[in-house]
mmCIF file with all atom_site columns, C-alpha atoms in Angstrom:
data_model
loop_
_atom_site.group_PDB
_atom_site.id
_atom_site.type_symbol
_atom_site.label_atom_id
_atom_site.label_alt_id
_atom_site.label_comp_id
_atom_site.label_asym_id
_atom_site.label_entity_id
_atom_site.label_seq_id
_atom_site.pdbx_PDB_ins_code
_atom_site.Cartn_x
_atom_site.Cartn_y
_atom_site.Cartn_z
_atom_site.occupancy
_atom_site.B_iso_or_equiv
_atom_site.pdbx_formal_charge
_atom_site.auth_seq_id
_atom_site.auth_comp_id
_atom_site.auth_asym_id
_atom_site.auth_atom_id
_atom_site.pdbx_PDB_model_num
ATOM 1   C CA . UNK U 1 1   ? 54.978 -106.910 -43.348 1.00 0.00 ? 111 UNK U CA 1
ATOM 2   C CA . UNK U 1 2   ? 53.234 -104.991 -40.464 1.00 0.00 ? 112 UNK U CA 1
ATOM 3   C CA . UNK U 1 3   ? 50.445 -102.465 -41.699 1.00 0.00 ? 113 UNK U CA 1
ATOM 4   C CA . UNK U 1 4   ? 49.804 -99.433  -39.532 1.00 0.00 ? 114 UNK U CA 1
ATOM 5   C CA . UNK U 1 5   ? 46.752 -97.522  -39.822 1.00 0.00 ? 115 UNK U CA 1
ATOM 6   C CA . UNK U 1 6   ? 46.307 -94.047  -38.427 1.00 0.00 ? 116 UNK U CA 1
ATOM 7   C CA . UNK U 1 7   ? 43.141 -92.073  -37.843 1.00 0.00 ? 117 UNK U CA 1
ATOM 8   C CA . UNK U 1 8   ? 42.567 -88.892  -36.289 1.00 0.00 ? 118 UNK U CA 1
ATOM 9   C CA . UNK U 1 9   ? 44.172 -85.503  -36.560 1.00 0.00 ? 119 UNK U CA 1
ATOM 10  C CA . UNK U 1 10  ? 42.771 -82.274  -37.298 1.00 0.00 ? 120 UNK U CA 1
ATOM 11  C CA . UNK U 1 11  ? 42.552 -78.651  -36.577 1.00 0.00 ? 121 UNK U CA 1
ATOM 12  C CA . UNK U 1 12  ? 41.841 -77.470  -33.142 1.00 0.00 ? 122 UNK U CA 1
ATOM 13  C CA . UNK U 1 13  ? 41.999 -74.193  -31.001 1.00 0.00 ? 123 UNK U CA 1
ATOM 14  C CA . UNK U 1 14  ? 44.376 -74.211  -28.295 1.00 0.00 ? 124 UNK U CA 1
ATOM 15  C CA . UNK U 1 15  ? 42.833 -75.647  -25.393 1.00 0.00 ? 125 UNK U CA 1
ATOM 16  C CA . UNK U 1 16  ? 40.924 -78.092  -27.183 1.00 0.00 ? 126 UNK U CA 1
ATOM 17  C CA . UNK U 1 17  ? 41.391 -81.890  -27.549 1.00 0.00 ? 127 UNK U CA 1
ATOM 18  C CA . UNK U 1 18  ? 42.211 -84.673  -30.280 1.00 0.00 ? 128 UNK U CA 1
ATOM 19  C CA . UNK U 1 19  ? 41.679 -88.403  -30.379 1.00 0.00 ? 129 UNK U CA 1
ATOM 20  C CA . UNK U 1 20  ? 44.591 -90.215  -32.632 1.00 0.00 ? 130 UNK U CA 1
ATOM 21  C CA . UNK U 1 21  ? 44.138 -94.141  -33.104 1.00 0.00 ? 131 UNK U CA 1
ATOM 22  C CA . UNK U 1 22  ? 46.405 -96.629  -34.423 1.00 0.00 ? 132 UNK U CA 1
ATOM 23  C CA . UNK U 1 23  ? 45.773 -100.049 -35.419 1.00 0.00 ? 133 UNK U CA 1
ATOM 24  C CA . UNK U 1 24  ? 48.804 -102.566 -36.161 1.00 0.00 ? 134 UNK U CA 1
ATOM 25  C CA . UNK U 1 25  ? 48.274 -106.046 -38.172 1.00 0.00 ? 135 UNK U CA 1
ATOM 26  C CA . UNK U 1 26  ? 50.364 -108.423 -39.961 1.00 0.00 ? 136 UNK U CA 1
ATOM 27  C CA . UNK U 1 27  ? 51.154 -111.801 -40.249 1.00 0.00 ? 137 UNK U CA 1
ATOM 28  C CA . UNK U 1 28  ? 53.827 -113.927 -38.690 1.00 0.00 ? 138 UNK U CA 1
ATOM 29  C CA . UNK U 1 29  ? 54.671 -110.892 -36.495 1.00 0.00 ? 139 UNK U CA 1
ATOM 30  C CA . UNK U 1 30  ? 54.151 -110.534 -32.838 1.00 0.00 ? 140 UNK U CA 1
ATOM 31  C CA . UNK U 1 31  ? 53.368 -106.984 -31.947 1.00 0.00 ? 141 UNK U CA 1
ATOM 32  C CA . UNK U 1 32  ? 55.322 -105.490 -28.902 1.00 0.00 ? 142 UNK U CA 1
ATOM 33  C CA . UNK U 1 33  ? 55.924 -101.896 -28.172 1.00 0.00 ? 143 UNK U CA 1
ATOM 34  C CA . UNK U 1 34  ? 53.572 -99.341  -29.877 1.00 0.00 ? 144 UNK U CA 1
ATOM 35  C CA . UNK U 1 35  ? 53.422 -95.613  -29.670 1.00 0.00 ? 145 UNK U CA 1
ATOM 36  C CA . UNK U 1 36  ? 53.361 -92.194  -31.316 1.00 0.00 ? 146 UNK U CA 1
ATOM 37  C CA . UNK U 1 37  ? 56.159 -89.622  -32.425 1.00 0.00 ? 147 UNK U CA 1
ATOM 38  C CA . UNK U 1 38  ? 55.669 -86.432  -33.959 1.00 0.00 ? 148 UNK U CA 1
ATOM 39  C CA . UNK U 1 39  ? 57.622 -83.814  -36.242 1.00 0.00 ? 149 UNK U CA 1
ATOM 40  C CA . UNK U 1 40  ? 57.027 -80.363  -35.798 1.00 0.00 ? 150 UNK U CA 1
ATOM 41  C CA . UNK U 1 41  ? 58.016 -77.915  -38.638 1.00 0.00 ? 151 UNK U CA 1
ATOM 42  C CA . UNK U 1 42  ? 61.783 -77.486  -38.882 1.00 0.00 ? 152 UNK U CA 1
ATOM 43  C CA . UNK U 1 43  ? 62.085 -79.903  -36.073 1.00 0.00 ? 153 UNK U CA 1
ATOM 44  C CA . UNK U 1 44  ? 63.501 -83.331  -35.763 1.00 0.00 ? 154 UNK U CA 1
ATOM 45  C CA . UNK U 1 45  ? 60.897 -86.164  -35.133 1.00 0.00 ? 155 UNK U CA 1
ATOM 46  C CA . UNK U 1 46  ? 60.692 -86.737  -31.415 1.00 0.00 ? 156 UNK U CA 1
ATOM 47  C CA . UNK U 1 47  ? 58.965 -89.405  -29.298 1.00 0.00 ? 157 UNK U CA 1
ATOM 48  C CA . UNK U 1 48  ? 55.512 -88.347  -27.735 1.00 0.00 ? 158 UNK U CA 1
ATOM 49  C CA . UNK U 1 49  ? 54.428 -91.540  -25.859 1.00 0.00 ? 159 UNK U CA 1
ATOM 50  C CA . UNK U 1 50  ? 54.869 -95.127  -26.245 1.00 0.00 ? 160 UNK U CA 1
ATOM 51  C CA . UNK U 1 51  ? 53.619 -98.264  -24.446 1.00 0.00 ? 161 UNK U CA 1
ATOM 52  C CA . UNK U 1 52  ? 55.097 -101.418 -23.985 1.00 0.00 ? 162 UNK U CA 1
ATOM 53  C CA . UNK U 1 53  ? 53.557 -104.901 -24.491 1.00 0.00 ? 163 UNK U CA 1
ATOM 54  C CA . UNK U 1 54  ? 53.880 -105.188 -20.551 1.00 0.00 ? 164 UNK U CA 1
ATOM 55  C CA . UNK U 1 55  ? 51.725 -101.798 -20.345 1.00 0.00 ? 165 UNK U CA 1
ATOM 56  C CA . UNK U 1 56  ? 54.618 -99.481  -19.207 1.00 0.00 ? 166 UNK U CA 1
ATOM 57  C CA . UNK U 1 57  ? 53.941 -95.912  -20.503 1.00 0.00 ? 167 UNK U CA 1
ATOM 58  C CA . UNK U 1 58  ? 56.230 -93.388  -21.215 1.00 0.00 ? 168 UNK U CA 1
ATOM 59  C CA . UNK U 1 59  ? 55.470 -89.871  -22.146 1.00 0.00 ? 169 UNK U CA 1
ATOM 60  C CA . UNK U 1 60  ? 57.536 -86.882  -22.944 1.00 0.00 ? 170 UNK U CA 1
ATOM 61  C CA . UNK U 1 61  ? 57.887 -84.533  -20.384 1.00 0.00 ? 171 UNK U CA 1
ATOM 62  C CA . UNK U 1 62  ? 56.075 -81.741  -22.169 1.00 0.00 ? 172 UNK U CA 1
ATOM 63  C CA . UNK U 1 63  ? 52.901 -83.768  -22.849 1.00 0.00 ? 173 UNK U CA 1
ATOM 64  C CA . UNK U 1 64  ? 52.598 -85.216  -19.371 1.00 0.00 ? 174 UNK U CA 1
ATOM 65  C CA . UNK U 1 65  ? 49.390 -84.471  -17.684 1.00 0.00 ? 175 UNK U CA 1
ATOM 66  C CA . UNK U 1 66  ? 47.661 -83.465  -21.037 1.00 0.00 ? 176 UNK U CA 1
ATOM 67  C CA . UNK U 1 67  ? 47.814 -86.412  -23.087 1.00 0.00 ? 177 UNK U CA 1
ATOM 68  C CA . UNK U 1 68  ? 46.689 -90.472  -22.451 1.00 0.00 ? 178 UNK U CA 1
ATOM 69  C CA . UNK U 1 69  ? 48.009 -93.267  -24.297 1.00 0.00 ? 179 UNK U CA 1
ATOM 70  C CA . UNK U 1 70  ? 45.801 -96.613  -23.752 1.00 0.00 ? 180 UNK U CA 1
ATOM 71  C CA . UNK U 1 71  ? 46.078 -100.041 -25.523 1.00 0.00 ? 181 UNK U CA 1
ATOM 72  C CA . UNK U 1 72  ? 43.140 -101.675 -26.714 1.00 0.00 ? 182 UNK U CA 1
ATOM 73  C CA . UNK U 1 73  ? 41.756 -104.969 -28.736 1.00 0.00 ? 183 UNK U CA 1
ATOM 74  C CA . UNK U 1 74  ? 43.953 -107.368 -27.693 1.00 0.00 ? 184 UNK U CA 1
ATOM 75  C CA . UNK U 1 75  ? 47.068 -105.022 -27.666 1.00 0.00 ? 185 UNK U CA 1
ATOM 76  C CA . UNK U 1 76  ? 47.008 -104.463 -31.237 1.00 0.00 ? 186 UNK U CA 1
ATOM 77  C CA . UNK U 1 77  ? 45.432 -100.986 -31.213 1.00 0.00 ? 187 UNK U CA 1
ATOM 78  C CA . UNK U 1 78  ? 46.646 -97.715  -29.179 1.00 0.00 ? 188 UNK U CA 1
ATOM 79  C CA . UNK U 1 79  ? 44.750 -94.627  -28.682 1.00 0.00 ? 189 UNK U CA 1
ATOM 80  C CA . UNK U 1 80  ? 46.414 -91.374  -27.955 1.00 0.00 ? 190 UNK U CA 1
ATOM 81  C CA . UNK U 1 81  ? 43.913 -88.787  -26.064 1.00 0.00 ? 191 UNK U CA 1
ATOM 82  C CA . UNK U 1 82  ? 45.203 -85.425  -26.524 1.00 0.00 ? 192 UNK U CA 1
ATOM 83  C CA . UNK U 1 83  ? 43.770 -82.745  -23.941 1.00 0.00 ? 193 UNK U CA 1
ATOM 84  C CA . UNK U 1 84  ? 44.421 -78.898  -23.346 1.00 0.00 ? 194 UNK U CA 1
ATOM 85  C CA . UNK U 1 85  ? 46.640 -78.898  -26.749 1.00 0.00 ? 195 UNK U CA 1
ATOM 86  C CA . UNK U 1 86  ? 48.987 -76.150  -27.295 1.00 0.00 ? 196 UNK U CA 1
ATOM 87  C CA . UNK U 1 87  ? 50.287 -74.246  -30.436 1.00 0.00 ? 197 UNK U CA 1
ATOM 88  C CA . UNK U 1 88  ? 53.539 -76.175  -29.926 1.00 0.00 ? 198 UNK U CA 1
ATOM 89  C CA . UNK U 1 89  ? 51.997 -79.536  -30.214 1.00 0.00 ? 199 UNK U CA 1
ATOM 90  C CA . UNK U 1 90  ? 51.299 -78.925  -33.675 1.00 0.00 ? 200 UNK U CA 1
ATOM 91  C CA . UNK U 1 91  ? 52.972 -81.279  -36.130 1.00 0.00 ? 201 UNK U CA 1
ATOM 92  C CA . UNK U 1 92  ? 52.768 -84.418  -38.363 1.00 0.00 ? 202 UNK U CA 1
ATOM 93  C CA . UNK U 1 93  ? 52.070 -87.279  -35.726 1.00 0.00 ? 203 UNK U CA 1
ATOM 94  C CA . UNK U 1 94  ? 53.321 -90.998  -36.436 1.00 0.00 ? 204 UNK U CA 1
ATOM 95  C CA . UNK U 1 95  ? 52.257 -94.252  -35.064 1.00 0.00 ? 205 UNK U CA 1
ATOM 96  C CA . UNK U 1 96  ? 54.982 -96.403  -34.353 1.00 0.00 ? 206 UNK U CA 1
ATOM 97  C CA . UNK U 1 97  ? 54.888 -100.293 -34.130 1.00 0.00 ? 207 UNK U CA 1
ATOM 98  C CA . UNK U 1 98  ? 57.945 -102.378 -32.910 1.00 0.00 ? 208 UNK U CA 1
ATOM 99  C CA . UNK U 1 99  ? 57.236 -106.035 -33.873 1.00 0.00 ? 209 UNK U CA 1
ATOM 100 C CA . UNK U 1 100 ? 58.999 -109.526 -33.949 1.00 0.00 ? 210 UNK U CA 1
ATOM 101 C CA . UNK U 1 101 ? 58.779 -112.003 -36.774 1.00 0.00 ? 211 UNK U CA 1
ATOM 102 C CA . UNK U 1 102 ? 57.801 -115.016 -35.454 1.00 0.00 ? 212 UNK U CA 1
ATOM 103 C CA . UNK U 1 103 ? 59.179 -116.815 -38.758 1.00 0.00 ? 213 UNK U CA 1
ATOM 104 C CA . UNK U 1 104 ? 62.808 -115.176 -38.816 1.00 0.00 ? 214 UNK U CA 1
ATOM 105 C CA . UNK U 1 105 ? 63.337 -114.162 -35.295 1.00 0.00 ? 215 UNK U CA 1
ATOM 106 C CA . UNK U 1 106 ? 64.018 -110.616 -35.764 1.00 0.00 ? 216 UNK U CA 1
ATOM 107 C CA . UNK U 1 107 ? 62.615 -107.104 -34.522 1.00 0.00 ? 217 UNK U CA 1
ATOM 108 C CA . UNK U 1 108 ? 61.969 -104.118 -36.522 1.00 0.00 ? 218 UNK U CA 1
ATOM 109 C CA . UNK U 1 109 ? 60.252 -101.019 -36.483 1.00 0.00 ? 219 UNK U CA 1
ATOM 110 C CA . UNK U 1 110 ? 56.941 -100.181 -38.663 1.00 0.00 ? 220 UNK U CA 1
ATOM 111 C CA . UNK U 1 111 ? 55.361 -96.469  -39.421 1.00 0.00 ? 221 UNK U CA 1
ATOM 112 C CA . UNK U 1 112 ? 52.164 -95.414  -40.235 1.00 0.00 ? 222 UNK U CA 1
ATOM 113 C CA . UNK U 1 113 ? 52.136 -92.833  -42.769 1.00 0.00 ? 223 UNK U CA 1
ATOM 114 C CA . UNK U 1 114 ? 51.452 -89.780  -40.421 1.00 0.00 ? 224 UNK U CA 1
ATOM 115 C CA . UNK U 1 115 ? 48.813 -87.271  -39.614 1.00 0.00 ? 225 UNK U CA 1
ATOM 116 C CA . UNK U 1 116 ? 48.551 -83.727  -39.224 1.00 0.00 ? 226 UNK U CA 1
ATOM 117 C CA . UNK U 1 117 ? 47.953 -81.856  -35.838 1.00 0.00 ? 227 UNK U CA 1
ATOM 118 C CA . UNK U 1 118 ? 47.379 -78.242  -36.010 1.00 0.00 ? 228 UNK U CA 1
ATOM 119 C CA . UNK U 1 119 ? 46.534 -76.415  -33.204 1.00 0.00 ? 229 UNK U CA 1
ATOM 120 C CA . UNK U 1 120 ? 45.480 -72.631  -33.507 1.00 0.00 ? 230 UNK U CA 1
ATOM 121 C CA . UNK U 1 121 ? 46.055 -69.517  -31.107 1.00 0.00 ? 231 UNK U CA 1
#
């Protein structure tokens, strides 16, 4: 299995910033896409930002210009810098890792446990 370890999250005022980090590790897996999803109260989980192993980044429209996703440490760690936070950014944020087994030649998604982000007005 691929282990997904998240850090960050917390409580901030609107207009403030938070930094989320996610590190993926595992034996016999090649890590491809990585990114973040979030689930607001009473809503379904949605994509926030993803980055491919080729460096292509996709953001949901509502965070463009405010959030920045980067990939570090030999492409096994991603950092989501969240600036100008809004109350509607509140939710549980989950790190997503798509990896391919080098032993069995299949791909699957792995998820972090989720970290709470709360933006107060």
